[in-house]
Coordinates of C-alpha atoms in Angstrom, one line a residue:
M1 CA 100.7 90.1 20.6
K2 CA 102.0 93.6 19.9
P3 CA 104.8 94.3 17.4
G4 CA 108.1 94.4 19.2
G5 CA 106.5 93.2 22.5
T6 CA 107.4 90.3 24.6
I7 CA 106.1 86.8 24.3
N8 CA 103.8 87.2 27.3
S9 CA 100.7 88.4 25.6
L10 CA 100.7 85.6 23.1
S11 CA 101.7 83.0 25.7
I12 CA 99.0 84.0 28.1
A13 CA 96.3 84.1 25.5
L14 CA 97.2 80.8 24.1
L15 CA 97.6 79.1 27.5
N16 CA 94.2 80.6 28.6
G17 CA 92.6 79.1 25.5
L18 CA 94.2 75.7 26.2
S19 CA 93.2 75.7 29.9
T20 CA 89.6 76.4 28.8
A21 CA 89.8 73.6 26.3
M22 CA 91.0 71.1 29.0
A23 CA 87.8 71.8 30.9
Q24 CA 85.9 70.1 28.1
N25 CA 88.0 67.0 28.5
L26 CA 85.6 64.1 27.6
S27 CA 88.2 61.9 29.3
Y28 CA 90.9 62.7 26.8
G29 CA 91.4 66.4 27.0
A30 CA 90.0 69.0 24.6
D31 CA 86.9 68.1 22.6
N32 CA 88.0 68.2 19.0
W33 CA 84.5 69.0 17.9
Y34 CA 84.0 71.9 20.3
T35 CA 82.0 74.9 19.0
S36 CA 81.4 78.3 20.6
N37 CA 78.4 80.6 20.6
Q38 CA 81.0 83.5 21.0
V39 CA 82.4 82.8 17.5
T40 CA 81.1 83.0 14.0
V41 CA 82.7 80.5 11.6
Q42 CA 82.7 80.8 7.8
P43 CA 84.3 78.5 5.1
I44 CA 86.8 80.4 2.9
T45 CA 88.9 79.6 -0.2
F46 CA 91.9 81.7 -1.3
L47 CA 94.8 81.4 -3.7
D48 CA 98.5 81.0 -2.8
Q49 CA 101.3 82.5 -4.9
F50 CA 101.3 79.3 -7.0
Q51 CA 97.6 80.0 -7.8
S52 CA 96.6 76.9 -6.1
P53 CA 93.3 77.1 -4.1
I54 CA 93.6 76.8 -0.3
A55 CA 90.6 75.8 1.7
G56 CA 90.0 77.0 5.2
N57 CA 87.7 78.3 7.9
I58 CA 87.7 81.8 9.4
F59 CA 86.7 82.2 13.0
I60 CA 85.6 85.7 14.0
P61 CA 84.8 86.7 17.5
N62 CA 81.3 88.0 17.8
S63 CA 82.7 91.1 19.5
V64 CA 84.5 92.1 16.3
D65 CA 82.8 94.8 14.1
R66 CA 83.1 93.1 10.7
Y67 CA 81.3 95.7 8.7
G68 CA 82.4 99.0 10.4
N69 CA 78.9 99.8 11.4
G70 CA 78.7 98.7 15.0
T71 CA 77.6 95.1 14.3
G72 CA 80.0 93.6 16.8
S73 CA 78.4 92.7 20.2
T74 CA 80.7 95.3 21.9
N75 CA 80.5 97.8 19.2
S76 CA 84.2 97.6 18.8
T77 CA 85.9 99.9 16.2
T78 CA 89.4 98.6 16.8
S79 CA 90.9 96.2 14.3
A80 CA 91.5 92.7 15.8
P81 CA 94.7 90.7 16.1
A82 CA 94.7 87.5 14.0
L83 CA 96.2 84.1 13.8
V84 CA 96.8 81.4 11.1
V85 CA 96.5 77.9 12.6
G86 CA 98.1 74.9 10.9
H87 CA 97.0 71.3 11.4
P88 CA 99.2 68.3 12.2
M89 CA 101.1 66.7 9.3
G90 CA 98.8 64.4 7.4
A91 CA 95.7 65.8 9.2
V92 CA 93.2 68.4 8.0
K93 CA 91.8 71.5 9.5
E94 CA 88.9 69.6 11.2
Q95 CA 91.5 67.8 13.3
S96 CA 92.7 70.1 16.1
A97 CA 93.2 73.2 14.0
N98 CA 89.5 74.2 14.2
L99 CA 89.6 73.7 17.9
Y100 CA 92.7 75.9 18.4
A101 CA 91.2 78.5 16.2
T102 CA 87.9 78.5 18.1
K103 CA 89.6 78.8 21.4
M104 CA 91.8 81.7 20.2
A105 CA 88.8 83.4 18.7
E106 CA 87.1 83.2 22.1
Q107 CA 90.2 85.2 23.3
G108 CA 89.6 87.9 20.7
F109 CA 91.7 86.7 17.8
V110 CA 90.4 86.4 14.3
A111 CA 91.7 83.0 13.3
I112 CA 92.1 80.9 10.1
S113 CA 92.4 77.2 10.1
L114 CA 93.5 75.9 6.7
D115 CA 94.0 72.7 4.8
M116 CA 97.6 72.4 3.6
P117 CA 98.1 72.0 -0.1
F118 CA 97.5 68.4 -1.3
W119 CA 95.4 67.7 1.9
G120 CA 91.8 68.0 2.8
S121 CA 89.8 70.3 0.5
S122 CA 92.8 72.4 -0.7
G123 CA 94.2 72.1 -4.2
G124 CA 97.2 70.2 -5.4
R125 CA 97.5 66.7 -7.0
P126 CA 98.2 64.0 -6.2
M127 CA 96.5 64.1 -2.8
N128 CA 98.7 63.5 0.2
T129 CA 101.9 64.8 -1.5
V130 CA 104.7 66.0 0.8
A131 CA 105.6 69.5 -0.3
P132 CA 107.0 71.6 2.6
E133 CA 107.7 74.7 0.5
S134 CA 104.0 74.7 -0.5
Y135 CA 102.9 74.2 3.1
A136 CA 104.9 77.3 4.2
E137 CA 103.5 79.3 1.2
A138 CA 99.9 78.4 2.2
I139 CA 100.5 79.9 5.7
S140 CA 101.8 83.2 4.0
A141 CA 98.8 83.1 1.7
A142 CA 96.5 82.9 4.7
V143 CA 98.2 86.0 6.1
D144 CA 97.4 87.6 2.7
F145 CA 93.8 86.8 3.2
L146 CA 93.7 88.0 6.8
G147 CA 95.3 91.3 5.8
T148 CA 92.5 92.0 3.2
Q149 CA 89.9 91.9 6.0
E150 CA 89.1 95.4 7.2
F151 CA 88.5 94.2 10.7
V152 CA 92.0 92.7 11.0
D153 CA 95.1 94.6 12.2
R154 CA 97.8 93.8 9.6
Q155 CA 100.5 94.6 12.2
R156 CA 99.2 91.9 14.6
I157 CA 99.1 88.7 12.7
G158 CA 100.7 85.6 14.1
A159 CA 100.8 81.9 13.5
I160 CA 100.2 78.7 15.5
G161 CA 101.6 75.4 14.2
I162 CA 100.4 72.1 15.7
C163 CA 102.6 69.0 15.4
G164 CA 104.2 69.0 12.0
S165 CA 102.8 72.5 11.2
G166 CA 105.0 73.8 13.9
S167 CA 107.9 73.3 11.5
F168 CA 105.9 74.8 8.6
V169 CA 105.0 78.0 10.5
I170 CA 108.7 78.5 11.4
S171 CA 109.7 77.9 7.8
A172 CA 107.1 80.6 6.8
A173 CA 108.1 83.1 9.5
K174 CA 111.7 83.0 8.5
I175 CA 110.9 84.6 5.1
D176 CA 107.7 86.5 5.9
S177 CA 108.1 89.2 8.5
R178 CA 104.3 89.9 8.4
I179 CA 104.0 86.9 10.8
R180 CA 104.6 88.9 14.0
A181 CA 104.7 86.1 16.5
V182 CA 104.9 82.3 16.3
A183 CA 103.6 79.6 18.6
T184 CA 104.1 75.8 18.2
S185 CA 102.3 73.0 20.1
S186 CA 103.8 69.5 20.3
M187 CA 106.0 70.4 17.3
Y188 CA 107.6 67.9 15.0
D189 CA 110.6 68.9 12.9
M190 CA 109.3 67.0 9.8
G191 CA 112.7 67.2 8.2
A192 CA 114.7 65.8 11.2
V193 CA 112.1 63.1 12.0
T194 CA 112.2 61.9 8.4
R195 CA 116.0 62.0 8.3
N196 CA 116.7 60.5 11.7
G197 CA 113.6 59.2 13.3
I198 CA 112.6 59.8 17.0
Q199 CA 115.8 60.2 19.1
R200 CA 117.9 59.5 16.1
A201 CA 116.8 55.9 15.9
L202 CA 116.8 55.8 12.1
S203 CA 120.1 54.5 10.5
L204 CA 121.7 55.8 7.4
S205 CA 120.9 52.4 5.8
E206 CA 117.3 52.8 6.5
R207 CA 117.3 56.3 5.1
H208 CA 118.9 54.9 1.9
D209 CA 116.1 52.3 1.8
M210 CA 113.5 55.0 2.0
V211 CA 115.1 56.9 -0.9
D212 CA 115.5 53.8 -3.0
T213 CA 111.9 52.7 -2.4
A214 CA 110.6 56.2 -3.3
S215 CA 112.8 56.3 -6.4
Q216 CA 111.5 52.9 -7.6
Q217 CA 108.0 53.9 -6.9
R218 CA 108.4 57.0 -9.2
W219 CA 109.4 54.6 -12.0
A220 CA 106.4 52.4 -11.2
E221 CA 104.0 55.4 -11.3
V222 CA 105.6 56.7 -14.6
D223 CA 104.8 53.3 -16.0
G224 CA 101.2 53.5 -14.9
A225 CA 101.1 52.0 -11.4
N226 CA 98.7 53.4 -8.8
I227 CA 100.0 56.0 -6.4
A228 CA 101.4 54.3 -3.2
I229 CA 101.0 55.7 0.3
T230 CA 103.1 55.1 3.5
G231 CA 103.4 56.0 7.1
G232 CA 100.8 58.1 8.9
T233 CA 98.3 56.5 11.3
P234 CA 97.8 52.7 11.5
D235 CA 94.6 51.7 9.9
V236 CA 94.2 48.8 12.4
L237 CA 95.9 48.0 15.7
T238 CA 98.0 44.9 15.9
P239 CA 100.2 43.4 18.7
E240 CA 103.2 45.0 17.0
T241 CA 101.7 48.5 17.0
D242 CA 104.0 50.7 19.1
A243 CA 102.9 53.3 21.7
I244 CA 103.1 56.2 19.3
G245 CA 101.0 54.4 16.7
R246 CA 98.4 53.6 19.3
E247 CA 98.2 57.2 20.4
F248 CA 97.7 58.3 16.8
Y249 CA 95.1 55.6 16.2
D250 CA 93.2 56.7 19.4
Y251 CA 92.8 60.1 17.8
Y252 CA 92.7 59.7 14.0
R253 CA 90.9 56.4 13.8
T254 CA 88.2 56.9 16.5
S255 CA 85.3 59.3 17.0
R256 CA 87.6 61.4 19.0
G257 CA 89.2 62.9 15.9
E258 CA 88.4 60.8 12.8
F259 CA 87.5 62.9 9.8
T260 CA 87.5 62.0 6.1
P261 CA 87.4 65.0 3.7
P262 CA 85.2 64.7 0.6
T263 CA 88.3 64.6 -1.6
T264 CA 89.6 61.3 -0.2
T265 CA 88.7 58.0 1.4
P266 CA 89.2 56.7 5.0
N267 CA 92.0 54.4 4.0
M268 CA 94.0 57.3 2.6
T269 CA 93.8 59.8 5.5
T270 CA 97.1 60.8 7.2
H271 CA 99.2 58.7 4.8
P272 CA 101.7 60.6 2.6
T273 CA 102.7 59.3 -0.8
V274 CA 105.7 57.0 -1.0
A275 CA 107.2 58.9 -4.0
S276 CA 107.0 62.3 -2.2
Q277 CA 108.1 61.4 1.3
P278 CA 111.8 62.0 0.7
K279 CA 111.2 65.6 0.1
F280 CA 111.3 66.1 3.8
L281 CA 114.9 65.0 3.8
N282 CA 115.7 68.4 2.3
F283 CA 113.6 70.3 4.8
Y284 CA 115.6 72.1 7.5
P285 CA 113.2 74.5 9.2
F286 CA 115.4 75.3 12.2
N287 CA 118.3 76.5 10.1
D288 CA 118.5 80.3 10.6
I289 CA 115.6 80.2 13.1
D290 CA 117.4 83.0 15.0
T291 CA 116.7 85.3 12.1
I292 CA 113.0 85.4 13.2
A293 CA 114.0 87.6 16.1
P294 CA 113.0 90.1 17.4
R295 CA 109.6 88.6 16.7
P296 CA 108.7 86.3 19.6
I297 CA 108.4 82.5 19.5
L298 CA 106.6 80.3 22.0
F299 CA 107.2 76.5 22.0
I300 CA 104.7 74.3 24.0
S301 CA 105.5 70.7 24.6
G302 CA 104.5 68.0 27.0
D303 CA 107.3 67.2 29.4
Q304 CA 106.9 63.5 28.6
A305 CA 106.1 63.9 24.9
H306 CA 108.2 61.8 22.5
S307 CA 108.3 64.9 20.3
R308 CA 109.8 67.1 23.0
E309 CA 113.3 66.9 21.4
F310 CA 112.2 69.0 18.5
S311 CA 110.9 71.9 20.6
E312 CA 114.0 71.8 22.7
D313 CA 116.2 71.9 19.6
A314 CA 114.3 74.8 18.1
Y315 CA 114.4 76.7 21.4
S316 CA 118.1 76.3 21.7
R317 CA 118.7 77.7 18.2
A318 CA 116.1 80.6 18.4
A319 CA 117.1 84.1 19.5
W320 CA 115.3 86.1 22.1
P321 CA 112.4 86.7 22.8
K322 CA 111.5 83.1 23.1
E323 CA 109.8 80.8 25.6
L324 CA 109.7 77.0 26.0
F325 CA 106.7 76.0 28.1

């Protein structure tokens, strides 16, 4: 992941990490709770530009000399490349972001997984608020934190966005040139999917209903009603649960990936608030995506994934160097 280089170094490192993860499979693929004896993990907290606390974990390869005195296992004196890893929309760092960060640290990257503002252990109230500008800012704030570590090379910091965070890292990279390379995995454009649904299945009337519901909920909350939540992962499976909901349930509501941060309760996890959800209607992360060039972008998508349309859209708009895997 060298400045001005091609996509290949990031692509190969990321894919190597993913292929190693697949070997863990536990019948479903990568083990979400995988840990590595090659990596040291530490909890961290830092402030974004809005002075809101962001919670995260930093994953440091044991080969990295953290103290400049030969304490790395290979006695390395070279600053390491680094990555910020964003979790899926509605998830927290313990759900897939920690795994990606661990696997990339095994490849030699210092990596940060972070809780987006209003989620997990990060600041912001009310919890579960949709705030795409704040999400992008948190990614840049994580770059700030990495750049203050003496063992990190400031010229080799990139970002990985998983699911919804794919659109957040692109949003951040458009206005933060310190993010030298971007990779997304199973990316959702959270703006487009909110406006249009999957494969543009959402009608204009349904969009109006969403706005009206959120607007009335704001009145209700001003008048003292409890905060209402919507969407996210089904809490229970019913005969009406669609295939996408069942896949989400299989991860977020079972031991495979279920996690409840100390700041919330199980029935709140993954569900954004009704009143804040329309903020995604104004979120257009792929507009001007071509301005990220000449920094490279890698899009990874399953060839049968229902979210594939978003990676293909972003790829078609991005400028070279770019890769759709």
